[in-house]
């Protein structure tokens, strides 16, 4: 749908939708706008936080910046804005991300330093995310193709069920687009395939290597999209009458071998839990980015969580919705916040994701609707 739409225009629409949903916020009170993109060139360049803020109609007194942490771009802008608020330097901030993967394919224009290969620092194919997923299957034989296929199928089914209940639509911003057929309006995610079956998945090709285990059915599709979030300090939220959807408790980023970048969320989650003084058993909801099914499964196995644990990705994930790289972190936040509203029995939730070149990112959130009563 967005083939003919500029990346910065997607970000503008998301930002305008965010502010329309929060009319209590005086625009000149926003301290900063941080917008992430992985490929910062063309319509994803020109310091997106600043240029998008101007295009969206924010006062010219509001500054902005761009950031790149590949897949965890929006997660990083949200974390750093939260830290600035926690340190008393900001009262209000916007954090988001955008990725137009149709216009800017992964690695477009990249020029990796030859030392990476010459000095054997990183395998030449470590920038091929599909190959890093295949290596997880190699390293952990218990992470079978059948388990990955089933996880992918359930993701499709859970996303469609969430759509059928109307859980996802309230947070979407309609965007007009133009195609050869004329003008249209994008009102839902177009990558969903709820008819997916295990039999169909078993027949898919393994594009990353012959006789591999990663297929299009167990990987996130290439997607265009943008996300935005509004963060505020507690005092500012009370002053403006804002209703908090969740509170940032801790965040952490960690590095692993680039060749198995999918393991990144394991150490980042351990770090975030330690910083928060919590254990994995304290977490009642997980929003884990499904870059690849095997990547999520590796984290679940590490923490002894079942593949079909109801706390994990209740509404499905990126295998069905797509993963527009730098934008995804805020989508995870949005889905967790909506689930918090429905689950006052849950106090803490996690958003986590793997990141290219061997990193992981994790945020721990507290539910303001928590009523102190444990769920079943």
Coordinates of C-alpha atoms in Angstrom, one line a residue:
X1 CA 0.0 0.0 0.0
X2 CA 2.8 2.4 0.9
X3 CA 4.9 1.8 -2.2
X4 CA 4.3 5.4 -3.4
X5 CA 4.3 7.0 0.1
X6 CA 7.3 8.8 1.5
X7 CA 8.8 7.5 4.8
X8 CA 8.7 10.9 6.4
X9 CA 5.1 11.3 5.5
X10 CA 4.3 8.0 7.3
X11 CA 6.0 9.4 10.4
X12 CA 4.1 12.7 10.1
X13 CA 0.8 10.9 10.0
X14 CA 1.7 8.8 13.0
X15 CA 2.8 11.9 15.0
X16 CA -0.3 13.9 14.0
X17 CA -2.5 10.9 15.1
X18 CA -0.7 10.7 18.4
X19 CA -1.3 14.4 19.2
X20 CA -4.9 14.2 18.1
X21 CA -5.4 11.5 20.7
X22 CA -3.8 13.7 23.3
X23 CA -5.4 17.1 22.9
X24 CA -4.6 18.1 26.5
X25 CA -0.9 18.4 25.6
X26 CA 0.3 21.9 24.8
X27 CA 2.5 21.4 21.8
X28 CA 5.0 24.0 22.9
X29 CA 5.6 22.0 26.1
X30 CA 7.1 19.0 24.2
X31 CA 10.8 19.0 25.2
X32 CA 12.1 16.8 22.3
X33 CA 11.1 14.5 19.4
X34 CA 13.2 11.5 18.8
X35 CA 12.5 9.4 15.7
X36 CA 14.6 6.4 14.7
X37 CA 15.3 4.9 11.3
X38 CA 17.8 2.2 10.3
X39 CA 18.6 3.5 6.8
X40 CA 19.0 7.2 7.3
X41 CA 19.1 8.5 3.8
X42 CA 16.7 10.0 1.3
X43 CA 13.2 10.4 2.8
X44 CA 14.5 8.7 6.0
X45 CA 17.3 11.2 6.4
X46 CA 17.4 14.9 7.3
X47 CA 17.2 14.5 11.1
X48 CA 13.8 12.9 11.2
X49 CA 12.9 14.1 14.7
X50 CA 13.2 17.7 13.6
X51 CA 11.9 17.6 10.1
X52 CA 8.9 15.4 10.9
X53 CA 8.0 17.6 13.9
X54 CA 7.9 20.7 11.6
X55 CA 6.0 18.9 8.9
X56 CA 3.5 17.6 11.5
X57 CA 2.8 21.2 12.7
X58 CA 4.6 21.2 16.0
X59 CA 6.0 24.7 17.0
X60 CA 9.4 25.4 15.6
X61 CA 10.6 25.8 19.2
X62 CA 10.3 22.0 19.6
X63 CA 13.7 20.3 18.8
X64 CA 14.2 16.8 17.4
X65 CA 16.8 14.2 16.5
X66 CA 17.2 11.0 14.7
X67 CA 18.7 7.7 16.1
X68 CA 19.8 4.4 14.7
X69 CA 19.9 1.1 16.7
X70 CA 18.6 -0.9 13.8
X71 CA 15.6 -3.0 14.9
X72 CA 15.5 -1.4 18.4
X73 CA 15.5 2.2 17.2
X74 CA 12.1 3.2 18.6
X75 CA 12.7 1.2 21.7
X76 CA 15.9 3.1 22.2
X77 CA 14.4 6.6 21.7
X78 CA 11.6 5.7 24.1
X79 CA 14.1 4.4 26.7
X80 CA 16.3 7.4 26.4
X81 CA 13.4 9.9 26.6
X82 CA 12.2 8.0 29.6
X83 CA 15.6 8.3 31.2
X84 CA 15.7 12.0 30.5
X85 CA 12.3 12.4 32.1
X86 CA 13.4 10.3 35.1
X87 CA 16.5 12.5 35.5
X88 CA 14.3 15.6 35.6
X89 CA 15.6 17.1 32.4
X90 CA 12.4 16.6 30.3
X91 CA 8.7 16.8 31.2
X92 CA 7.2 15.7 27.9
X93 CA 8.8 13.9 24.9
X94 CA 7.8 12.1 21.7
X95 CA 9.6 8.8 20.8
X96 CA 9.0 6.8 17.7
X97 CA 10.4 5.2 14.6
X98 CA 9.8 4.7 10.9
X99 CA 11.1 2.3 8.3
X100 CA 10.1 2.1 4.6
X101 CA 11.6 -1.2 3.7
X102 CA 10.2 -1.0 0.2
X103 CA 12.2 2.2 -0.5
X104 CA 15.1 1.4 1.7
X105 CA 16.0 -2.4 1.8
X106 CA 18.1 -3.7 4.7
X107 CA 21.7 -2.7 4.2
X108 CA 21.1 -0.3 1.4
X109 CA 24.1 1.8 0.9
X110 CA 26.0 0.2 3.7
X111 CA 29.8 -0.1 3.5
X112 CA 31.0 -2.5 6.2
X113 CA 34.5 -1.9 7.2
X114 CA 36.8 -4.5 5.6
X115 CA 38.4 -5.2 8.9
X116 CA 35.3 -7.0 10.0
X117 CA 36.1 -9.8 7.6
X118 CA 39.9 -9.4 7.1
X119 CA 40.5 -9.7 10.9
X120 CA 37.8 -12.3 11.3
X121 CA 35.8 -10.1 13.7
X122 CA 32.5 -10.9 12.2
X123 CA 31.4 -13.6 9.8
X124 CA 30.7 -12.2 6.3
X125 CA 27.1 -13.3 6.4
X126 CA 26.4 -12.0 9.9
X127 CA 24.5 -9.1 8.3
X128 CA 22.1 -11.6 6.7
X129 CA 19.5 -11.8 9.4
X130 CA 18.1 -15.0 8.0
X131 CA 21.4 -16.7 8.3
X132 CA 21.7 -15.7 12.0
X133 CA 18.3 -17.3 12.5
X134 CA 19.5 -20.5 10.8
X135 CA 22.5 -20.5 13.2
X136 CA 20.1 -20.6 16.2
X137 CA 18.5 -23.7 14.8
X138 CA 22.1 -25.2 14.4
X139 CA 23.2 -24.2 17.9
X140 CA 20.1 -25.5 19.6
X141 CA 18.8 -28.6 17.9
X142 CA 15.8 -28.7 20.3
X143 CA 14.6 -25.6 18.4
X144 CA 13.1 -27.6 15.6
X145 CA 11.5 -26.4 12.4
X146 CA 8.2 -27.9 13.5
X147 CA 8.3 -25.8 16.7
X148 CA 9.1 -22.7 14.7
X149 CA 6.3 -23.5 12.1
X150 CA 3.8 -23.9 14.9
X151 CA 4.8 -20.7 16.5
X152 CA 4.4 -18.9 13.2
X153 CA 1.0 -20.4 12.6
X154 CA -0.2 -19.4 16.0
X155 CA 1.1 -15.8 15.5
X156 CA -1.1 -15.5 12.4
X157 CA -4.1 -16.9 14.3
X158 CA -3.7 -14.7 17.3
X159 CA -3.3 -11.5 15.3
X160 CA -6.5 -12.3 13.4
X161 CA -8.3 -13.1 16.6
X162 CA -7.2 -9.7 18.1
X163 CA -8.4 -8.0 14.9
X164 CA -11.8 -9.8 15.2
X165 CA -12.1 -8.6 18.8
X166 CA -11.2 -5.0 17.8
X167 CA -8.1 -5.0 20.1
X168 CA -5.6 -3.6 17.6
X169 CA -7.6 -1.1 15.5
X170 CA -7.9 1.7 18.1
X171 CA -4.2 2.4 17.9
X172 CA -4.0 2.5 14.2
X173 CA -3.8 5.8 12.2
X174 CA -5.5 5.8 8.8
X175 CA -3.2 6.9 6.0
X176 CA -4.2 7.9 2.5
X177 CA -2.1 6.4 -0.3
X178 CA -2.0 6.5 -4.0
X179 CA -1.5 3.6 -6.4
X180 CA -2.1 2.8 -10.0
X181 CA -5.7 2.1 -9.2
X182 CA -6.2 5.5 -7.6
X183 CA -6.4 6.8 -4.0
X184 CA -7.1 4.5 -1.1
X185 CA -6.9 4.6 2.7
X186 CA -4.7 2.2 4.7
X187 CA -6.7 1.2 7.8
X188 CA -5.3 -2.2 8.7
X189 CA -2.1 -4.3 8.5
X190 CA -2.0 -6.0 5.1
X191 CA 0.4 -8.9 5.8
X192 CA -2.0 -11.1 7.8
X193 CA -2.5 -14.7 6.7
X194 CA -4.8 -16.3 9.2
X195 CA -5.4 -19.3 6.8
X196 CA -1.9 -20.5 7.5
X197 CA -1.6 -24.2 8.3
X198 CA 1.2 -26.5 9.4
X199 CA 0.9 -28.4 6.2
X200 CA 1.3 -25.3 4.1
X201 CA 4.3 -24.1 6.2
X202 CA 6.0 -27.4 5.7
X203 CA 6.0 -26.8 1.9
X204 CA 7.6 -23.4 2.0
X205 CA 11.1 -22.8 0.6
X206 CA 14.1 -22.1 2.8
X207 CA 15.5 -19.0 1.1
X208 CA 18.6 -18.4 3.3
X209 CA 20.2 -21.7 2.6
X210 CA 19.4 -25.1 1.0
X211 CA 17.7 -27.5 3.4
X212 CA 17.4 -24.8 6.0
X213 CA 14.7 -24.4 8.6
X214 CA 13.8 -20.7 8.3
X215 CA 10.9 -19.8 5.9
X216 CA 8.7 -16.9 5.0
X217 CA 6.2 -18.5 7.4
X218 CA 8.5 -18.2 10.4
X219 CA 10.1 -14.8 9.6
X220 CA 8.7 -11.3 9.8
X221 CA 7.8 -9.9 6.3
X222 CA 9.4 -6.8 4.9
X223 CA 7.0 -4.0 6.0
X224 CA 6.6 -0.2 5.8
X225 CA 5.4 1.6 8.8
X226 CA 5.8 4.3 11.5
X227 CA 5.0 4.4 15.2
X228 CA 4.9 7.2 17.8
X229 CA 4.6 7.4 21.6
X230 CA 4.2 10.2 24.1
X231 CA 6.1 10.0 27.4
X232 CA 5.6 12.2 30.4
X233 CA 6.8 12.6 34.0
X234 CA 4.3 11.7 36.7
X235 CA 3.9 15.3 37.9
X236 CA 3.4 16.5 34.3
X237 CA 0.8 13.8 33.6
X238 CA -1.2 14.9 36.7
X239 CA -0.9 18.6 35.7
X240 CA -2.2 18.0 32.2
X241 CA -4.8 15.4 33.2
X242 CA -3.1 12.6 31.1
X243 CA -4.0 9.1 32.0
X244 CA -0.9 6.9 32.2
X245 CA -1.0 3.7 30.2
X246 CA 2.1 2.2 31.8
X247 CA 5.2 3.2 33.7
X248 CA 8.8 2.5 32.6
X249 CA 10.5 0.5 35.4
X250 CA 13.8 -0.3 33.7
X251 CA 15.5 -0.9 30.4
X252 CA 18.7 -2.5 29.2
X253 CA 20.6 -3.3 26.1
X254 CA 23.2 -6.0 25.6
X255 CA 25.6 -7.4 23.0
X256 CA 26.1 -10.9 21.8
X257 CA 27.9 -12.6 18.9
X258 CA 26.6 -11.0 15.7
X259 CA 26.4 -14.4 14.1
X260 CA 23.6 -15.3 16.6
X261 CA 22.1 -11.9 17.1
X262 CA 18.7 -13.5 18.0
X263 CA 20.1 -14.4 21.4
X264 CA 20.4 -10.7 22.2
X265 CA 17.2 -10.3 24.3
X266 CA 18.4 -13.0 26.7
X267 CA 21.2 -11.0 28.4
X268 CA 19.3 -7.7 27.9
X269 CA 16.3 -9.1 29.8
X270 CA 18.5 -10.5 32.5
X271 CA 20.0 -7.0 32.9
X272 CA 16.7 -5.2 32.9
X273 CA 15.3 -7.6 35.5
X274 CA 18.3 -7.1 37.7
X275 CA 18.0 -3.3 37.5
X276 CA 14.3 -3.5 38.4
X277 CA 14.9 -6.0 41.3
X278 CA 12.6 -8.5 39.7
X279 CA 12.7 -12.1 38.4
X280 CA 11.2 -13.6 35.3
X281 CA 8.4 -15.0 37.4
X282 CA 7.2 -11.5 38.2
X283 CA 6.4 -10.8 34.5
X284 CA 2.8 -11.3 33.6
X285 CA 2.8 -10.3 30.0
X286 CA 5.5 -10.5 27.3
X287 CA 5.6 -8.6 24.0
X288 CA 8.5 -10.2 22.1
X289 CA 9.4 -9.1 18.6
X290 CA 9.0 -12.0 16.2
X291 CA 11.9 -11.2 13.9
X292 CA 12.0 -15.0 13.5
X293 CA 10.1 -17.6 15.4
X294 CA 13.3 -19.4 16.4
X295 CA 14.6 -16.2 18.0
X296 CA 11.6 -16.0 20.3
X297 CA 11.8 -19.7 21.1
X298 CA 15.4 -19.3 22.1
X299 CA 14.4 -16.8 24.7
X300 CA 11.5 -18.8 26.0
X301 CA 13.7 -21.9 26.4
X302 CA 16.3 -19.9 28.3
X303 CA 13.7 -18.8 30.8
X304 CA 11.8 -22.1 30.9
X305 CA 8.7 -20.6 29.4
X306 CA 6.5 -22.9 27.2
X307 CA 6.1 -22.1 23.5
X308 CA 2.3 -21.6 24.0
X309 CA 2.5 -19.8 27.3
X310 CA -0.6 -17.4 27.4
X311 CA 1.5 -14.6 28.7
X312 CA 3.5 -14.4 25.5
X313 CA 2.4 -12.3 22.5
X314 CA -1.3 -12.7 23.3
X315 CA -2.2 -10.8 20.1
X316 CA 0.4 -12.4 17.9
X317 CA 3.4 -10.5 16.5
X318 CA 5.7 -9.5 13.7
X319 CA 5.4 -12.8 11.8
X320 CA 1.9 -11.6 10.9
X321 CA 2.1 -7.9 11.4
X322 CA 5.5 -7.3 9.9
X323 CA 8.6 -5.7 11.4
X324 CA 9.4 -2.2 10.0
X325 CA 12.7 -2.3 11.8
X326 CA 13.1 1.0 13.7
X327 CA 9.4 1.4 14.3
X328 CA 8.7 -1.9 16.0
X329 CA 9.7 -1.1 19.5
X330 CA 6.9 1.3 20.0
X331 CA 4.4 -1.1 18.5
X332 CA 5.4 -3.6 21.2
X333 CA 4.7 -0.9 23.8
X334 CA 1.3 0.0 22.3
X335 CA 0.2 -3.6 22.4
X336 CA 1.4 -4.2 25.9
X337 CA -0.4 -1.0 27.1
X338 CA -3.7 -2.1 25.6
X339 CA -3.3 -5.5 27.3
X340 CA -2.6 -3.9 30.6
X341 CA -6.0 -2.2 30.4
X342 CA -7.6 -5.6 30.0
X343 CA -5.5 -7.3 32.7
X344 CA -5.6 -5.4 36.0
X345 CA -4.4 -8.7 37.6
X346 CA -1.0 -8.2 35.9
X347 CA 1.5 -5.8 37.4
X348 CA 4.6 -6.1 35.2
X349 CA 5.2 -6.6 31.5
X350 CA 8.2 -6.9 29.2
X351 CA 8.9 -5.7 25.7
X352 CA 12.0 -7.2 24.1
X353 CA 13.7 -7.7 20.8
X354 CA 16.9 -8.8 19.0
X355 CA 19.0 -6.3 17.2
X356 CA 21.3 -6.5 14.2
X357 CA 25.0 -6.9 14.6
X358 CA 24.5 -8.9 17.8
X359 CA 22.4 -6.9 20.3
X360 CA 19.3 -7.2 22.4
X361 CA 17.0 -4.7 24.0
X362 CA 14.4 -5.0 26.8
X363 CA 12.1 -2.7 28.7
X364 CA 10.1 -3.6 31.8
X365 CA 6.8 -1.8 32.4
X366 CA 4.4 -1.5 35.3
X367 CA 0.6 -1.6 34.9
X368 CA -1.1 1.5 36.4
X369 CA -4.4 -0.5 36.4
X370 CA -2.9 -3.2 38.6
X371 CA -5.4 -4.0 41.4
X372 CA -3.3 -6.3 43.5
X373 CA -5.3 -9.4 42.7
X374 CA -3.5 -12.2 41.1
X375 CA -5.0 -13.7 38.0
X376 CA -5.7 -17.4 37.5

